[in-house]
Coordinates of C-alpha atoms and ligand atoms in Angstrom, one line a residue:
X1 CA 75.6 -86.8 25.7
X2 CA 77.0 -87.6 28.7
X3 CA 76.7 -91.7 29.2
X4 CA 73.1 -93.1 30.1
X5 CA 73.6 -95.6 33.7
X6 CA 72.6 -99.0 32.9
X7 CA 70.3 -100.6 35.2
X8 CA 69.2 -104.6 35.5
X9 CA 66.4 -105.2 37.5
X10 CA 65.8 -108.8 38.8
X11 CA 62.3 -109.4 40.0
X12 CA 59.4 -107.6 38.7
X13 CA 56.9 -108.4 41.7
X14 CA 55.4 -105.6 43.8
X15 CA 58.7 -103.2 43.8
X16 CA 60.2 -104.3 40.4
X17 CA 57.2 -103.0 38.3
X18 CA 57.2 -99.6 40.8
X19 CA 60.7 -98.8 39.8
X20 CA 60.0 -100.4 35.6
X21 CA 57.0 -97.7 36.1
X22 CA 59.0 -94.1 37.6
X23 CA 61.8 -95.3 34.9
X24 CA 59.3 -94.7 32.3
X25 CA 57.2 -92.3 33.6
X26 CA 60.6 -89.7 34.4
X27 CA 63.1 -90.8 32.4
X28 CA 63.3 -86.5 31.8
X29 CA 63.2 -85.9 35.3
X30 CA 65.7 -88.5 36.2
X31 CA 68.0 -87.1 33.5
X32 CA 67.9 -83.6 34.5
X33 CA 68.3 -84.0 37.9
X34 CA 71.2 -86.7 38.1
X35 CA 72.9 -85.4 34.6
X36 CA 72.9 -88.5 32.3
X37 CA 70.2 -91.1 31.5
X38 CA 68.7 -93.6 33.5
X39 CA 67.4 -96.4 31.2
X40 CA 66.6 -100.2 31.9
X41 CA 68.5 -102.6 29.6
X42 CA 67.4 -105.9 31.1
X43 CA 65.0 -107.5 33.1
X44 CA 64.2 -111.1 35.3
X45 CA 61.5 -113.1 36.5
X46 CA 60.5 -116.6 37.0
X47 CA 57.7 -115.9 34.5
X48 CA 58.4 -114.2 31.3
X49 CA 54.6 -114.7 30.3
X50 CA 52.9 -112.8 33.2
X51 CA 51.6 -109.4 32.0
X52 CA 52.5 -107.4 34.7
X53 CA 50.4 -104.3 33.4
X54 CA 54.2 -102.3 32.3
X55 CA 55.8 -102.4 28.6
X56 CA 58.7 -104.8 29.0
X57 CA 59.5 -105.0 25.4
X58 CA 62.1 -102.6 25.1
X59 CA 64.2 -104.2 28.0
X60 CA 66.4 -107.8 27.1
X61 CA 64.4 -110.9 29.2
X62 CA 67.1 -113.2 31.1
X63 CA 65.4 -116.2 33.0
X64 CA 68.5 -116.5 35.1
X65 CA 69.4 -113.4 37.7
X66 CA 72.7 -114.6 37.9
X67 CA 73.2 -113.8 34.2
X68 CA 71.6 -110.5 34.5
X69 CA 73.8 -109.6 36.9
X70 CA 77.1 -109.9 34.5
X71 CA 75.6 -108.3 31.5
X72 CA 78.3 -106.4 29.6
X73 CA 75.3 -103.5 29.0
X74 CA 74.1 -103.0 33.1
X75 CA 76.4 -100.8 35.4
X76 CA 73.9 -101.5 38.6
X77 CA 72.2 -104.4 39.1
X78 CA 69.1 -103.8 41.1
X79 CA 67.7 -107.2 43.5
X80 CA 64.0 -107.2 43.8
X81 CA 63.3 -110.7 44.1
X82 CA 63.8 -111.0 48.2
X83 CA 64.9 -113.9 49.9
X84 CA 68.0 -113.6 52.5
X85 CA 70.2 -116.7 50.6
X86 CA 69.0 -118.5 46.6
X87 CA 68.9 -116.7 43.7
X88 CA 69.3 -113.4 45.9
X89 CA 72.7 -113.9 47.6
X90 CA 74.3 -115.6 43.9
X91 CA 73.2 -112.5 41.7
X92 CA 74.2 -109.7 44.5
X93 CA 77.5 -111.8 44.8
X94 CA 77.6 -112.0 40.5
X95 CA 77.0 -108.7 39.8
X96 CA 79.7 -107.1 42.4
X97 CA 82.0 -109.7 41.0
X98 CA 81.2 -108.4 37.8
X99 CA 82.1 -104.8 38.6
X100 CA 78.6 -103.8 39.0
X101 CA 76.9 -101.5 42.1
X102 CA 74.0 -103.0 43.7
X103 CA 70.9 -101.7 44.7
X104 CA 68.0 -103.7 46.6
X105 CA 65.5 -103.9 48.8
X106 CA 66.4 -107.1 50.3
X107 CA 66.6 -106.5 54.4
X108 CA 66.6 -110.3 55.5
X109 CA 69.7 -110.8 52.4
X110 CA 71.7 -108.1 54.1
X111 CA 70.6 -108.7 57.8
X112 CA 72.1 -112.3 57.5
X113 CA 74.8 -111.5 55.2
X114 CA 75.7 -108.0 55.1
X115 CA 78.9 -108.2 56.9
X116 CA 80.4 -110.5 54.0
X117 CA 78.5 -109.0 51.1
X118 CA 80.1 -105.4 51.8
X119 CA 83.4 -106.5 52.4
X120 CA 83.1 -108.2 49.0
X121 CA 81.5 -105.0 47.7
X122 CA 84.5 -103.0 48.5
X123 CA 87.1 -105.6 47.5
X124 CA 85.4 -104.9 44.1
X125 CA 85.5 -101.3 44.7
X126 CA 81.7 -100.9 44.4
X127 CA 79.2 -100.2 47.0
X128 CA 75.3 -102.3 48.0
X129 CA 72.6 -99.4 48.7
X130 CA 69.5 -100.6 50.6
X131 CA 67.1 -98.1 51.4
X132 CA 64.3 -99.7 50.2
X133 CA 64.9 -102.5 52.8
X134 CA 64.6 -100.2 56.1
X135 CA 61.3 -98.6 56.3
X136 CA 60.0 -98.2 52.5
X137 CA 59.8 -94.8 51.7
X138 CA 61.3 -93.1 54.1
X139 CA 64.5 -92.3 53.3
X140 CA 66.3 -93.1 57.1
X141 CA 69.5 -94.9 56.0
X142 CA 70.4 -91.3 54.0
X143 CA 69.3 -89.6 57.1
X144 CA 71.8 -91.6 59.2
X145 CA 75.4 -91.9 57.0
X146 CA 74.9 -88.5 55.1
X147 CA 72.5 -85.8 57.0
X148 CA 73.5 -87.2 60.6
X149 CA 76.7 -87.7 59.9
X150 CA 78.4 -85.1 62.1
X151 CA 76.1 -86.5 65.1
X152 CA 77.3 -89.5 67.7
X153 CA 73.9 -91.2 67.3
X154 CA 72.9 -92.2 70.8
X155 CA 69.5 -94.1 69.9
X156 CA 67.9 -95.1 67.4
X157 CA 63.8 -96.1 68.0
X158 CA 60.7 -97.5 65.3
X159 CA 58.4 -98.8 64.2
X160 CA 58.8 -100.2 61.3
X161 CA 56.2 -103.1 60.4
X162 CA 53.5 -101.8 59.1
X163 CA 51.2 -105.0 59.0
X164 CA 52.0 -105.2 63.2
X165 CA 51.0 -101.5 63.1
X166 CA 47.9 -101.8 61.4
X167 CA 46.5 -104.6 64.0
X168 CA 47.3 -102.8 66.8
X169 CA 46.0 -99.6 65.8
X170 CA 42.5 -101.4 64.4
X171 CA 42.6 -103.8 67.7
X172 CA 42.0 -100.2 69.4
X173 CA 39.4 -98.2 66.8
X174 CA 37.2 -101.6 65.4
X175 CA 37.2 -103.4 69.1
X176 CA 38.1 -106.6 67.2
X177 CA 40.7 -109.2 68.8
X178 CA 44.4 -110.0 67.3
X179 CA 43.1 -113.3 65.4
X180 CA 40.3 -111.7 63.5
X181 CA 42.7 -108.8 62.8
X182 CA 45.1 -111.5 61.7
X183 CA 42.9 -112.9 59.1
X184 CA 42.1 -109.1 57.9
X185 CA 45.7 -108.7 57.0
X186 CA 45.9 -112.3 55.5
X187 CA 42.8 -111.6 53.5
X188 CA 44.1 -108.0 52.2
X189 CA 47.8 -109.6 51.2
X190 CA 49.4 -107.3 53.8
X191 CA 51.4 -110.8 55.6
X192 CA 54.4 -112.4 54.1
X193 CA 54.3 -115.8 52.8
X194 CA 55.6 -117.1 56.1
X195 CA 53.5 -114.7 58.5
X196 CA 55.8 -115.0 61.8
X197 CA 58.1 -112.6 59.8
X198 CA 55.6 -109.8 60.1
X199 CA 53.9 -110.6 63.3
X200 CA 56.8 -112.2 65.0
X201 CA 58.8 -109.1 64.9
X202 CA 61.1 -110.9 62.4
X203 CA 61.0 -108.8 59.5
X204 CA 61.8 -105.5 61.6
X205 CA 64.0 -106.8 63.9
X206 CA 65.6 -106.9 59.9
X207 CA 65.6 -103.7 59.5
X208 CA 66.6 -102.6 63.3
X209 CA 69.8 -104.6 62.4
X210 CA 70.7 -102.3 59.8
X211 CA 70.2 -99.3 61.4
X212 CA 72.0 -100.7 64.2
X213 CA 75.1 -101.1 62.2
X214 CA 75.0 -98.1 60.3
X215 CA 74.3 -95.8 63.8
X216 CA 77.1 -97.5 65.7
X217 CA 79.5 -98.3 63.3
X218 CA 78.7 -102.2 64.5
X219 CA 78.8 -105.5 61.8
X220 CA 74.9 -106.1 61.2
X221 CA 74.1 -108.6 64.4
X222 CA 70.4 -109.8 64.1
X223 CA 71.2 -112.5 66.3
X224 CA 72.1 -110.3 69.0
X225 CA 68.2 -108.8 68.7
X226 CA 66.1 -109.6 71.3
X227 CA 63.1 -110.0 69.4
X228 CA 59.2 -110.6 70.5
X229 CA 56.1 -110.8 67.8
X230 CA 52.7 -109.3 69.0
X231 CA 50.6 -112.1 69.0
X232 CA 50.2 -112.7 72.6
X233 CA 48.6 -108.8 72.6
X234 CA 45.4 -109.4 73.8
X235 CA 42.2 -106.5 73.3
X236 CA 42.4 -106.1 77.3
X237 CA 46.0 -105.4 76.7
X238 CA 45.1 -102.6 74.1
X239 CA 42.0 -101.2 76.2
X240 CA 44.0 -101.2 79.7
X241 CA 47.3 -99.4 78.5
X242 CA 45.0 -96.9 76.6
X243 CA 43.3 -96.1 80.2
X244 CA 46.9 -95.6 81.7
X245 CA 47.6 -93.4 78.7
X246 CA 49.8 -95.4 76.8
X247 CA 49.4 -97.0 72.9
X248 CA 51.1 -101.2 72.1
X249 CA 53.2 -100.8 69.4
X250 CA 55.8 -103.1 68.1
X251 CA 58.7 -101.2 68.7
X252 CA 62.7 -101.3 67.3
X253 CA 65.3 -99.4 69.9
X254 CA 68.7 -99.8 69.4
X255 CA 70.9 -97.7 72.0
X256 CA 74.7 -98.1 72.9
X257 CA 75.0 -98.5 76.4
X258 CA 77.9 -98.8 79.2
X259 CA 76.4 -103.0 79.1
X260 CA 76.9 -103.1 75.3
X261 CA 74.7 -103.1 72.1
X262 CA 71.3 -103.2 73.3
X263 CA 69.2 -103.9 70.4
X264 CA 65.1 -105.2 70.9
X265 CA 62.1 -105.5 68.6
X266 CA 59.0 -105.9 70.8
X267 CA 55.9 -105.0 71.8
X268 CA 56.1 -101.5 74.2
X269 CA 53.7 -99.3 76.1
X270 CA 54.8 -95.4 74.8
X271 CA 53.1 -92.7 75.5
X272 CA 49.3 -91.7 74.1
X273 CA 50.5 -88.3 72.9
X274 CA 53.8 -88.7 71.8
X275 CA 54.1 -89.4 67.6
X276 CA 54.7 -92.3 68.2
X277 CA 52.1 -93.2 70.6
X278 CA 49.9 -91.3 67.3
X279 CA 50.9 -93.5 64.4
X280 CA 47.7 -94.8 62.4
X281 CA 47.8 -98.0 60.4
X282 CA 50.3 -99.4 58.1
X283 CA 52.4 -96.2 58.5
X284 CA 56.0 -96.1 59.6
X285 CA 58.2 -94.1 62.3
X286 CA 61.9 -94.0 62.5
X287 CA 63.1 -91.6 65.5
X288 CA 66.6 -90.8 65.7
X289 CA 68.6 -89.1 68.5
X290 CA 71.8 -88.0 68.0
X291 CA 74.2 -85.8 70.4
X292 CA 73.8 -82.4 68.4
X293 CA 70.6 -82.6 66.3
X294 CA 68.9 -83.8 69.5
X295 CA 66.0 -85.9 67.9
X296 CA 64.1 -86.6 64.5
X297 CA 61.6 -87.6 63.5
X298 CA 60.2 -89.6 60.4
X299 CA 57.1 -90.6 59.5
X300 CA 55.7 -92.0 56.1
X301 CA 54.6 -95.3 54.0
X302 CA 56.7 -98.4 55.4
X303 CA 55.9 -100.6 52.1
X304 CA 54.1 -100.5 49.0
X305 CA 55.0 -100.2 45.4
X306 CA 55.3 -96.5 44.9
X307 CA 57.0 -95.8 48.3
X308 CA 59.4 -98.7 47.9
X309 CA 60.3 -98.1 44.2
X310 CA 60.9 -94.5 45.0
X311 CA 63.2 -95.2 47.7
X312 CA 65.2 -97.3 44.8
X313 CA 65.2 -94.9 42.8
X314 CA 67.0 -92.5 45.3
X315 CA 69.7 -94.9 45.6
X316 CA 69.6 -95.3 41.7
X317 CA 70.0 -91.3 41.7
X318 CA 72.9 -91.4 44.0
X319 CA 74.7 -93.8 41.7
X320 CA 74.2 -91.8 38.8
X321 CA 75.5 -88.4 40.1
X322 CA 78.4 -90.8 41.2
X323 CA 77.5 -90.6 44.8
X324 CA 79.7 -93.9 46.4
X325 CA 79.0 -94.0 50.2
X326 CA 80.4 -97.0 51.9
X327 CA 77.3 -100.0 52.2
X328 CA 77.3 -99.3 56.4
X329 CA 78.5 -96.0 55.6
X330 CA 81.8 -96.2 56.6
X331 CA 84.8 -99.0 55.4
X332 CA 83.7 -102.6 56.1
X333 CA 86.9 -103.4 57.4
X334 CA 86.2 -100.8 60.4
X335 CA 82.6 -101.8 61.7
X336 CA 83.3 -103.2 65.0
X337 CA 81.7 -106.6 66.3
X338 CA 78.7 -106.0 68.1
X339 CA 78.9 -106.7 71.8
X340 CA 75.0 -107.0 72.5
X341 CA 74.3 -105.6 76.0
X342 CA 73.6 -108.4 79.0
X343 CA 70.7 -106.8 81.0
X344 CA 68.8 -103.7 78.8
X345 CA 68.8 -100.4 80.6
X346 CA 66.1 -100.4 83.8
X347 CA 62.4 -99.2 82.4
X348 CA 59.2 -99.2 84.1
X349 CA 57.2 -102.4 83.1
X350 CA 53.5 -103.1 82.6
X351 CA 52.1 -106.3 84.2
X352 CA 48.9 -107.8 83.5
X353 CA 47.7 -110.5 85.8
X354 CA 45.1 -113.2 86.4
X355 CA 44.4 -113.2 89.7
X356 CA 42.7 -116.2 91.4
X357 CA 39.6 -114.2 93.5
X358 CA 41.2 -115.7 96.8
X359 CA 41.6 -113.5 99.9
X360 CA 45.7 -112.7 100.3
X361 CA 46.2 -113.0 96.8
X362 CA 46.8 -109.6 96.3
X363 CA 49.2 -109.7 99.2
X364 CA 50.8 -112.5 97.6
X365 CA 51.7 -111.2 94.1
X366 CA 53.3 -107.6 96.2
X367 CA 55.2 -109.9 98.0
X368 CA 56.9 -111.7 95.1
X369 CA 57.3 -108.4 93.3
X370 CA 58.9 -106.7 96.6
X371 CA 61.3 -110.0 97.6
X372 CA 62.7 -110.1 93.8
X373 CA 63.3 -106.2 94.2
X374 CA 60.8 -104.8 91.6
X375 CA 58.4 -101.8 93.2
X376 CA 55.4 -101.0 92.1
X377 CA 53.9 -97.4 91.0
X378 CA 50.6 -98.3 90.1
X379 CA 47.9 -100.7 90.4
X380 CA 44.6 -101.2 89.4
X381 CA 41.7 -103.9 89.9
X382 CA 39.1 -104.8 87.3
X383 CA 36.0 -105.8 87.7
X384 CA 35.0 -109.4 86.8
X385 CA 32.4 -112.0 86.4
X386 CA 34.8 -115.1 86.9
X387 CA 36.7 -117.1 89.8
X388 CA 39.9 -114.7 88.4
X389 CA 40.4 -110.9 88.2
X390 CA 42.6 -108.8 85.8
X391 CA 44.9 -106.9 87.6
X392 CA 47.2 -104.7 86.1
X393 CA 50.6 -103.1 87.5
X394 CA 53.3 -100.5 86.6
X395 CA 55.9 -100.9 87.9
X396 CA 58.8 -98.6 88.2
X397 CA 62.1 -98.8 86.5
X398 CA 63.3 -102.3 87.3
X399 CA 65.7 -104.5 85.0
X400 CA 64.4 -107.3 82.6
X401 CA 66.7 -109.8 84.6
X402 CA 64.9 -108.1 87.8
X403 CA 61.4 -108.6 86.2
X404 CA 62.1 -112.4 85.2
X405 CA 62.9 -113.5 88.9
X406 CA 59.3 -111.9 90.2
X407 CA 57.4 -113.2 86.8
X408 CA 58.9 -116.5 87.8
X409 CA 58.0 -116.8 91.2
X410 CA 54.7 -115.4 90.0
X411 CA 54.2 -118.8 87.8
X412 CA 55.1 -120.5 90.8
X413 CA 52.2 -119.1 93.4
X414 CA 48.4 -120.2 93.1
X415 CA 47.4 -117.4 93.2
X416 CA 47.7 -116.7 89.2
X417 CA 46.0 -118.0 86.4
X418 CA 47.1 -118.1 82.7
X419 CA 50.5 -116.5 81.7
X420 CA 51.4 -113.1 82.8
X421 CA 52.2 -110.6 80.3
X422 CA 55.0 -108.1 80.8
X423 CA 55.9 -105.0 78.5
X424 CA 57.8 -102.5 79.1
X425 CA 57.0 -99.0 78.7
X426 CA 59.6 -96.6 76.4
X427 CA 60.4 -93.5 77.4
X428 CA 60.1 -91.8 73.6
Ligands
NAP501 N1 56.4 -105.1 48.7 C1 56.9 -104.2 49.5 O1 56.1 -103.3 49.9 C2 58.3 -104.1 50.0 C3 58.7 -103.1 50.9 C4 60.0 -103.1 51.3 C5 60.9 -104.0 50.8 N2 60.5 -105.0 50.0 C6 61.5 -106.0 49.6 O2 61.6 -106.0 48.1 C7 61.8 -107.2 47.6 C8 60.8 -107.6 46.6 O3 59.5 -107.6 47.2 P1 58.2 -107.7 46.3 O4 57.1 -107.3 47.3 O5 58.3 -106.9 45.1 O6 58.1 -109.2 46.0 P2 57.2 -110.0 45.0 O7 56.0 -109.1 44.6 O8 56.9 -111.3 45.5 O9 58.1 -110.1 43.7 C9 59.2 -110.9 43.7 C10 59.7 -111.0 42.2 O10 60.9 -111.7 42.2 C11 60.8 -112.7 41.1 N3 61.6 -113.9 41.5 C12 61.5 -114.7 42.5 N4 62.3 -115.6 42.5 C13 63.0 -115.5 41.3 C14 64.1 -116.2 40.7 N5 64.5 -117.3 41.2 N6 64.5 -115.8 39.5 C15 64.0 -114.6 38.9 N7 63.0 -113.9 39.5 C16 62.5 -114.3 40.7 C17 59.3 -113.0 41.0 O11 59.1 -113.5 39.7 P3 57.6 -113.8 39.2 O12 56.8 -112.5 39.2 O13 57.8 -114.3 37.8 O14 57.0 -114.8 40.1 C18 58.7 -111.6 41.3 O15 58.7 -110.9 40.1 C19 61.9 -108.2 48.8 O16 63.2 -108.3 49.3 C20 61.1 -107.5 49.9 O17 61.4 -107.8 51.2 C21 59.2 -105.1 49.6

């Protein structure tokens, strides 16, 4: 029989008993379709004790990752424990020293360090596959090096936190504001430990920067992201957009432009109808655009154990029909630094307002926008009970730099209350 591939799983949280449980539950299917075995020969955890609902006991226990990783019996040492540097980073870094592929789902590891970990990968000859970490079941990082691959990929656009997605979609159908929604998801277990990753665009801006790198051929740059959470999205935000015909979603766009790399994870105004603008809940959406396929689009679970341990186990297939594609899909050595763009490409922008109820005001705010060069395309008045009056305006395509000045000078006048909010609206 041809030989079985080895695999060492570290962590058995969440995603490390999904992948325990398709191991077991298809070991035929696995085996038929890749041509050999696929069997677990060790495991890790901090807590060998914790029943975790899966039969562990055919499977050698090591309390160390590290030591998982160079086992003599694993050929692919698969990270489920998380974390971008600790016990992560050393047992990634073990097992490629070792000789061994890697497989995780670990998008804040490779975000940070992916750059150095793939040039170590192929100084070992071996290769780190991550599509776990980019959108959970939807498998977009084989959509990009292996279906797209003949395409120049001119854009690349998402959402993909699915936690930020579920707020703004309930902020619209339950009428509830982004606080109570915020204790939902803390109540349901759908935030990270540290919830600024999910709601402060952190933990997609992630996975934007490995996209990014694999689209444009660019060393993973997170800190070139320009990166905005949703917490300052307010229900009159949600309510007035939706009037316009527009949806708030957090949105990831990553486009090569004649400025540079512009990469941005933040809230944006896209259109009611589009799929985007149509995207429920916790579900994800990865649209690409590329010079010959024109666009695609993906839609499916963003997280979860079944959607993220089947994502593993694609990559887990690949390595077993001895599929080797480079970690960024192409040599290390060749990814290019990534020049992040100064100014982003002009958009139209949506401004909401507090306006004090005094007479000129209006006058005033038109002024500012006209002397910093922004025009307006739309404006609209709502009625109001207080000494201040929500006034919302779309503007049209004007510069982020542009915008800045006039939101500046806006903070300057007394004629505004409170802290304008500016998004800008995607064309999709
Ligand atoms: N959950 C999702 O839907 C999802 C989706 C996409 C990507 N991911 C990524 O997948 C990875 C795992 O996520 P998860 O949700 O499965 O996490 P989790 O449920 O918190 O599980 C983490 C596992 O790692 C183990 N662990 C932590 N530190 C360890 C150490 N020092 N030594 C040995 N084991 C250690 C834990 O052991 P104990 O159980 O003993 O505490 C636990 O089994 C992360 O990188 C995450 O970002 C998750």
């Amino acid at each position: 029989m041809t030989q079985a591939l080895r695999l060492g799983i570290a962590g058995l949280g969440t995603v490390g008993v999904g992948v325990v449980k398709i191991v077991r539950r298809h070991a035929d299917l696995l085996q038929a379709r890749t041509g050999r075995p696929v069997q677990i020969t060790a495991v890790s955890a901090r807590d060998a004790n914790k029943d975790r609902g899966v039969n562990l006991s055919d499977y050698a226990w090591e309390t160390d990752p590290v030591s998982l990783a160079k086992r003599d019996d694993v050929d692919v040492f698969v990270e489920l424990m998380g974390g971008e540097n600790g016990p992560a980073k050393a047992s990634v870094e073990a097992a490629l020293a070792s000789g061994k592929d890697v497989v995780t789902a670990n998008k804040a590891l490779l975000a940070i360090h992916g750059q150095e970990l793939a040039e170590k990968a192929e100084a070992a000859g071996r290769v780190i596959r991550f599509e776990a970490a980019v959108a959970g079941g939807i498998p977009v990082i084989k959509s990009l090096t292996e279906g797209l691959a003949g395409n120049e990929i001119t854009r690349v656009m998402g959402v993909m936190n699915g936690t930020c997605n579920y707020i703004l979609t309930r902020m619209q159908s339950q009428e509830l504001g982004y606080n109570a929604l915020f204790e939902e998801c803390a109540q349901l277990g759908y935030l990270e430990a540290d919830p600024n990753l999910d709601v402060g665009g952190i933990d997609a801006a992630h996975k934007l920067a490995l996209l990014s790198s694999i689209a444009f051929g660019t060393k993973p740059n997170f800190n070139g992201i320009e990166i905005e959470g949703i917490q300052q999205i307010s229900l009159d935000d949600i309510h007035q957009a939706h009037d316009m015909g527009y949806r708030i979603k957090l949105l990831g766009v990553a486009q090569r432009t004649a400025r540079g790399l512009e990469q941005r994870m933040q809230p944006c105004l896209v259109p009611s109808d589009s799929p985007l603008g149509q995207l429920e809940g916790g579900t994800n959406m990865v649209v690409l655009d590329g010079d010959a396929v024109e666009q695609i689009v993906l839609r499916g679970p963003g997280a979860g154990e079944g959607p993220t341990a089947s994502a593993v186990m694609g990559d887990v297939c690949d390595l077993a029909r001895g599929l080797h594609i480079p970690t960024f899909g192409r040599p290390a050595a060749s990814l290019e630094e990534a020049k992040p763009a100064v100014t982003g490409l002009p958009a139209p922008y949506y401004l909401r307002l507090g306006l004090q109820d005094k007479p000129g005001a209006l006058a005033k705010v038109a002024s500012i926008l006209g002397d910093a060069g922004v025009s307006i395309d739309r404006m609209r008045q709502y009625g109001h009970a207080e000494s201040t009056a929500p006034v919302l305006i779309v503007t049209h395509k004007t510069t982020r730099a542009t915008l800045d000045v006039a939101l500046e000078g806006l903070r300057d006048t007394d004629v505004i209350a409170g802290e304008p909010v500016a998004l800008r609206i995607e064309e999709v």
